[in-house]
CSV table of C-alpha atoms in Angstrom, one decimal:
chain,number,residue,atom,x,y,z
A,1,UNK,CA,-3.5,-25.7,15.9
A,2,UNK,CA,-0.9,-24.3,13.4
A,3,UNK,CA,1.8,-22.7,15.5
A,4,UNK,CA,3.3,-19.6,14.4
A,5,UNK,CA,6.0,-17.3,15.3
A,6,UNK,CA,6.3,-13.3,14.4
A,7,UNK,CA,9.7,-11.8,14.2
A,8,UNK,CA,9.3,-8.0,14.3
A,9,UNK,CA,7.4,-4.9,16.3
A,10,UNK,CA,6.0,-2.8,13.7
A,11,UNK,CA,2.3,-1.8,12.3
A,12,UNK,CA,2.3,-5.0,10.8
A,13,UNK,CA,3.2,-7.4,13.1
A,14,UNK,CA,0.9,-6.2,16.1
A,15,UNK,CA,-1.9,-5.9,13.8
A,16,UNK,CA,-1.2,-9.7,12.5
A,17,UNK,CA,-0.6,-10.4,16.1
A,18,UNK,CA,-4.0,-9.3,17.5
A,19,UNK,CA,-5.8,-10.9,13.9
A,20,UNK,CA,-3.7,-14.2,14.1
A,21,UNK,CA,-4.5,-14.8,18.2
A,22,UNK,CA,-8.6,-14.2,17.6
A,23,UNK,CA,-8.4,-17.6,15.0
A,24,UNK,CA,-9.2,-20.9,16.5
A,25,UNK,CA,-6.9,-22.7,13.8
A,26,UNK,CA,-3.8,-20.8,14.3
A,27,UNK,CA,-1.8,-19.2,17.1
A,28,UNK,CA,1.0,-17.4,17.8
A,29,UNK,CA,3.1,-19.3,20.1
A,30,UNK,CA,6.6,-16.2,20.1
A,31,UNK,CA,7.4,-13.0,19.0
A,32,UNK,CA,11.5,-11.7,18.2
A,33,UNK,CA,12.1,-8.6,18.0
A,34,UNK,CA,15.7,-6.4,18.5
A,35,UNK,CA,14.4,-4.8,22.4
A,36,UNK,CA,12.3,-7.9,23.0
A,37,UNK,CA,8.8,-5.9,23.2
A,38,UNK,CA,5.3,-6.9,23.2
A,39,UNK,CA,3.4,-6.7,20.6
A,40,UNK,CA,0.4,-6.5,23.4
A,41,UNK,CA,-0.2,-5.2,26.5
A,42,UNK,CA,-1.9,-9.3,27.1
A,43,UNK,CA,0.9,-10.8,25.9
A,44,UNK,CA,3.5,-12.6,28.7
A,45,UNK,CA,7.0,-11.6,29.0
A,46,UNK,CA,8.3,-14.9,28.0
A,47,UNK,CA,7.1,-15.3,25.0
A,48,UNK,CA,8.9,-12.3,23.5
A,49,UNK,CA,12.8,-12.9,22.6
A,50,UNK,CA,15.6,-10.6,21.3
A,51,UNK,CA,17.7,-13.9,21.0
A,52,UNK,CA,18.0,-15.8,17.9
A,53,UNK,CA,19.1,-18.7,19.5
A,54,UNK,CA,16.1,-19.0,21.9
A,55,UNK,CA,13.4,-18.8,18.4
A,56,UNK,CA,10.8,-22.0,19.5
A,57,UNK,CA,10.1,-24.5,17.0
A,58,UNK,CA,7.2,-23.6,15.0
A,59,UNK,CA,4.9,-24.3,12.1
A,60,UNK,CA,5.3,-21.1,9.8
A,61,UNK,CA,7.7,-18.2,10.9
A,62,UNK,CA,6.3,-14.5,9.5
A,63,UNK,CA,8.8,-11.7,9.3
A,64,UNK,CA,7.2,-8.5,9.4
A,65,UNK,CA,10.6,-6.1,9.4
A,66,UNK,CA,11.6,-3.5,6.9
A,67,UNK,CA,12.7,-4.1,3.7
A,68,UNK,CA,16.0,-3.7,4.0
A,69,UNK,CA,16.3,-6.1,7.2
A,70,UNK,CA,14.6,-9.2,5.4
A,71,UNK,CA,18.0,-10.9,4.4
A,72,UNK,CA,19.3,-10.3,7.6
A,73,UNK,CA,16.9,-11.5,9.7
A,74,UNK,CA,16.1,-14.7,8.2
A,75,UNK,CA,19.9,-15.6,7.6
A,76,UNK,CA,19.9,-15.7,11.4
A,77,UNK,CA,17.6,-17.8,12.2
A,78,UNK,CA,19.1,-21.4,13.3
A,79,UNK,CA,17.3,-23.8,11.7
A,80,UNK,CA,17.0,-25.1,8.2
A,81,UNK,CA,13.6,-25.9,5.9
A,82,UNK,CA,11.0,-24.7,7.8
A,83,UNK,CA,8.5,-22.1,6.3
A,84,UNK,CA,10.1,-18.4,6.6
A,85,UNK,CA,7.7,-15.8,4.7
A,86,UNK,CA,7.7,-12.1,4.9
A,87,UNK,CA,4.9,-9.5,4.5
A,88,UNK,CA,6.4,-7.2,2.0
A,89,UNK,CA,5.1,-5.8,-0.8
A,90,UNK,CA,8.4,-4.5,-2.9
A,91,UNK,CA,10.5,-7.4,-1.7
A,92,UNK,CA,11.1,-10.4,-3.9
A,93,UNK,CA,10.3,-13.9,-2.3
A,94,UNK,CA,13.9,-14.9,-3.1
A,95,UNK,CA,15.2,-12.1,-0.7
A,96,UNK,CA,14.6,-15.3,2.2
A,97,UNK,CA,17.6,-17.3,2.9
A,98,UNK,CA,18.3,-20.2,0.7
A,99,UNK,CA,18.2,-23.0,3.9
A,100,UNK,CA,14.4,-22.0,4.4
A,101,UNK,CA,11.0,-22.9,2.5
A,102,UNK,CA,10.1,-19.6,1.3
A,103,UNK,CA,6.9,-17.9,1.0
A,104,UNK,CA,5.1,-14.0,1.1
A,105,UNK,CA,2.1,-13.2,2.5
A,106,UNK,CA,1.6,-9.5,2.1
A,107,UNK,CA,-1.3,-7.8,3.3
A,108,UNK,CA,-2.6,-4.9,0.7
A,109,UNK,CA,-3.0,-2.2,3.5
A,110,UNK,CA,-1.5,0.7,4.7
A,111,UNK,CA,-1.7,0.0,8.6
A,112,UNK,CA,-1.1,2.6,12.1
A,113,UNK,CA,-0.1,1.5,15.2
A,114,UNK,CA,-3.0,2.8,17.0
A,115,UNK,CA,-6.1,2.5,14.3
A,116,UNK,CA,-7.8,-0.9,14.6
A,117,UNK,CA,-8.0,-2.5,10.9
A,118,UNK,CA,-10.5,-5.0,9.8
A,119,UNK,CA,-8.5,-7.7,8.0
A,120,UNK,CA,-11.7,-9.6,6.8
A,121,UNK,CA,-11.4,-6.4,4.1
A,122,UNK,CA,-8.1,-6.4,3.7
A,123,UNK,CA,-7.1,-8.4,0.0
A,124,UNK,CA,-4.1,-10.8,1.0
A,125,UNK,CA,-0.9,-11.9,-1.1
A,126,UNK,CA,0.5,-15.2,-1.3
A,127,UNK,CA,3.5,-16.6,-2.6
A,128,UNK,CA,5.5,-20.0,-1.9
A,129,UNK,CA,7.8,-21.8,-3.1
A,130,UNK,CA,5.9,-25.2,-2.4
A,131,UNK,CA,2.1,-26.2,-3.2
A,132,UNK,CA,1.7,-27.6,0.6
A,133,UNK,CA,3.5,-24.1,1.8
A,134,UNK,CA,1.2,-22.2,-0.3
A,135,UNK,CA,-1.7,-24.6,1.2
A,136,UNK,CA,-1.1,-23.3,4.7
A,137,UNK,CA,-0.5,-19.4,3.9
A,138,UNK,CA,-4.1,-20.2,2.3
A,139,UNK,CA,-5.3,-21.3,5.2
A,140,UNK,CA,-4.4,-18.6,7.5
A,141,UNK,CA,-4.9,-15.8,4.7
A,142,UNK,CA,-8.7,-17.1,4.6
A,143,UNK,CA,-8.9,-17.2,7.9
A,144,UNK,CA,-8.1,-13.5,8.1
A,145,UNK,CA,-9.3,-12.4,5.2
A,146,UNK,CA,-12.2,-12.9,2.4
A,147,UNK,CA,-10.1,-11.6,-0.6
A,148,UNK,CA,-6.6,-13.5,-1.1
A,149,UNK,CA,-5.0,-13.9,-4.2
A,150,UNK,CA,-2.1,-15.8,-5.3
A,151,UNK,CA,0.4,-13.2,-6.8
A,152,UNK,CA,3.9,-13.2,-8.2
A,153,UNK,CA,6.9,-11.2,-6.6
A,154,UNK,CA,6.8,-9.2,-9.9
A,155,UNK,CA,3.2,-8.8,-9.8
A,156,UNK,CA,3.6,-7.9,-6.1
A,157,UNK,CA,6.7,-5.4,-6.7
A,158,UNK,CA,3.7,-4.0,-9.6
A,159,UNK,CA,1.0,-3.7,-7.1
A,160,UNK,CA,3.2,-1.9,-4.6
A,161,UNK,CA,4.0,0.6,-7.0
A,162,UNK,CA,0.7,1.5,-8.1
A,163,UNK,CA,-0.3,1.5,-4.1
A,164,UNK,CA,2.5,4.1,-3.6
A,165,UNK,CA,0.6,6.3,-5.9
A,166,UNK,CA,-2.9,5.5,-4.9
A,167,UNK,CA,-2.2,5.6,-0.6
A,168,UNK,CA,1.5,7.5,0.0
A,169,UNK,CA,1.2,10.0,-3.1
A,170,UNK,CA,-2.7,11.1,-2.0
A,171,UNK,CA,-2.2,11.1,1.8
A,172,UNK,CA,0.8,13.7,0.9
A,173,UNK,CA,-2.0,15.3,-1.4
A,174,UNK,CA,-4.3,15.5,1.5
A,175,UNK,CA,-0.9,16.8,3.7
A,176,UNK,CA,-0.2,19.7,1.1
A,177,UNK,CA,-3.9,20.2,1.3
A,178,UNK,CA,-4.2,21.0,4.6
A,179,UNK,CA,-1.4,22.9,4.9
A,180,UNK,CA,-3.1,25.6,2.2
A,181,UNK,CA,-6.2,25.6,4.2
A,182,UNK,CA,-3.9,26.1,7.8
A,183,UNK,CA,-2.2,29.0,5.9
A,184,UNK,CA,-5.3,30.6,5.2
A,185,UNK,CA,-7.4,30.0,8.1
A,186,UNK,CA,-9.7,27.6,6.4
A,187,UNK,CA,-11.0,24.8,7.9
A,188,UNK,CA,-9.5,21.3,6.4
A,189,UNK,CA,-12.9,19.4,7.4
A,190,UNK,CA,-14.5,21.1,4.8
A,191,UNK,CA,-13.0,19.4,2.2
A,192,UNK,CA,-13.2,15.6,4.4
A,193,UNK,CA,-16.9,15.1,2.2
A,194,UNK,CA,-15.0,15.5,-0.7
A,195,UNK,CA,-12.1,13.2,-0.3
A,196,UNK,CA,-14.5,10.4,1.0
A,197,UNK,CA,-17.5,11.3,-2.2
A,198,UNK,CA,-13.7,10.6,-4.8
A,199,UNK,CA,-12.9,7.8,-3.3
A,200,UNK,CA,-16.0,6.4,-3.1
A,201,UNK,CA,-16.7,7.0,-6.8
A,202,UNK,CA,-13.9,5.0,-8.3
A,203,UNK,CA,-16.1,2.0,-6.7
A,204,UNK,CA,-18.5,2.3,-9.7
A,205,UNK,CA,-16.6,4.2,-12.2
A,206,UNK,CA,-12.8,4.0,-13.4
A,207,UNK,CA,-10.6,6.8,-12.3
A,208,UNK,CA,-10.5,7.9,-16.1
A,209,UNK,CA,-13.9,8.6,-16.4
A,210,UNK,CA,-13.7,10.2,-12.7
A,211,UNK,CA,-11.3,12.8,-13.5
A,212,UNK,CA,-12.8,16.6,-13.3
A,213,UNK,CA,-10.8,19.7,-12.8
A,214,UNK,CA,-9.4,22.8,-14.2
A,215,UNK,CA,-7.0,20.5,-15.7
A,216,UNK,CA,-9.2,18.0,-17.6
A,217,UNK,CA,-11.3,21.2,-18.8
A,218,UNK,CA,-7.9,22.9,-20.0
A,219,UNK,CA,-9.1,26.0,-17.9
A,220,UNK,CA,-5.8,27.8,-18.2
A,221,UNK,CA,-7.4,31.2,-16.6
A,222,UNK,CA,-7.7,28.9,-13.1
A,223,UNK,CA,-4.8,27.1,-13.9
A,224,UNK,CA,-2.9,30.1,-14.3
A,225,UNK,CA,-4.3,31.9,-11.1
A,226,UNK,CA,-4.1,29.2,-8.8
A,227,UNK,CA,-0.4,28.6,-9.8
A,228,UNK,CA,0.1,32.5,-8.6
A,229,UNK,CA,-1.5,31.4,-5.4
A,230,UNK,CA,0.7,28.9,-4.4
A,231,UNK,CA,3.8,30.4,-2.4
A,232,UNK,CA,6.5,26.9,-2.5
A,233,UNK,CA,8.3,26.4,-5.5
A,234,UNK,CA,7.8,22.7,-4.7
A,235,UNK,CA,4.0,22.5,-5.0
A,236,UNK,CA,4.0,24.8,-8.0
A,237,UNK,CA,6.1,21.8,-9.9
A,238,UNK,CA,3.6,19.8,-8.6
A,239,UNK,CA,0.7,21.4,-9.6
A,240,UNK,CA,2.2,22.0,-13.4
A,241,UNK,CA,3.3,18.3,-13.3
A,242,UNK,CA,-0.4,16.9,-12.1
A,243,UNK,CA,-2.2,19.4,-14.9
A,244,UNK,CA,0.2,18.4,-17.4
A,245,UNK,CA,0.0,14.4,-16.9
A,246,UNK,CA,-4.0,14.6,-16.7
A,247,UNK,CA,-3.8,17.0,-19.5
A,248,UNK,CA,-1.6,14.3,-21.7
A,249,UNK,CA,-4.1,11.8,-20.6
A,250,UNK,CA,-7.3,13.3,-21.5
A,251,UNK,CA,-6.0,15.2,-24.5
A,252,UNK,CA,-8.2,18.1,-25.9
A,253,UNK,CA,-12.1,18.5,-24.6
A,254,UNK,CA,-14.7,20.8,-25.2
């Protein structure tokens, strides 16, 4: 049994919490976090710290904190060349203290506290340092998972950045969405068939070949009125900015 610890108390760590403790081949033995809380209403008080110096000895130690805390956090733990990875997407594996084995295993999803995920569909990350490092994240990664990939930080720092536009960018999209139909006394349900029919159909067909619209027609007449119907200055620059980019992309058609 591979013992592992998880220092953090986020969407990511319960959910790799609850998807680490159902394996038979690994298990997590301790959790750290700043208030020492569980990351599960089964889990036992003691085997949640807020103190550094009581971290256990373990096999692989996963830091699922924000970005920003990373350094930190693995700077303080008190022990030297073990296997410290983090689950980030947009942080460099380099961003681990130097007196550790480093290694990332990001999972590719966008995760809420309370909505179960399914991390057999969930594509995995890995990076490490070491080929027997990289073995074990392996391991556990297929364990969880029946798409992992072996990926650079600078491919990973690429991949975040086209998942900001394809999850954080659309869910504000569906947000703004809403909020028109809310103003106008229109159900947002209505449009729920259509959100799951687009992204359904970039399964079988790329995104370019997707695209309709006013904008991809160059119907200026609906551009032009729907412009007029939107009251924030805000989403008109977005509206202009979206027709112009997919205008620039799919040129002049008839």
């Amino acid at each position: 049994m591979i013992r592992v610890i998880l220092l953090g108390s986020g969407n990511v760590a319960v959910h790799l919490y609850e998807a680490i403790q159902a394996m038979n081949t690994f298990t997590v033995i301790q959790c750290y976090n700043r208030r020492g809380m569980l990351l599960h209403p089964n889990q036992e008080p003691g085997v949640v710290t807020s103190d550094f110096s009581k971290i256990k000895e373990a096999d692989l130690y996963i830091i699922a904190v924000s970005d920003t805390s990373i350094s930190d956090v693995s700077e303080n733990l008190q022990f030297k060349n073990r296997l410290v990875v983090h689950t980030s997407g947009s942080v460099a594996m380099n961003a681990i203290h130097d007196k550790h084995r480093k290694g990332v295993l990001y999972p590719l999803q966008s995760f809420s506290i309370n909505k179960p995920v399914d991390f057999k569909t969930i594509p995995m990350c890995l990076e490490a340092e070491q080929d027997d490092d990289f073995d074990i994240l392996q391991q556990l990664a297929e364990g969880l998972s029946r798409q992992v990939y072996a990926i650079t930080s600078a491919q990973r720092k690429t991949i975040h950045l086209a998942a900001v536009f394809v999850n954080n960018f659309t869910n504000h999209l569906y947000h703004i969405g809403k909020e028109i139909c809310d103003q106008h006394e229109v159900p947002f349900e209505i449009l729920q068939p259509l959100i799951q029919e687009t992204s359904a159909k970039i399964v079988s067909t790329s995104p370019l070949e997707a695209q309709t619209g006013p904008a991809r027609r160059h119907d200026q007449a609906t551009i032009q009125k729907q412009l007029e119907a939107l009251t924030s200055p805000l989403y008109k620059a977005l509206y202009e900015n979206f027709t112009k980019s997919i205008q620039n992309t799919h040129g002049e058609e008839l």
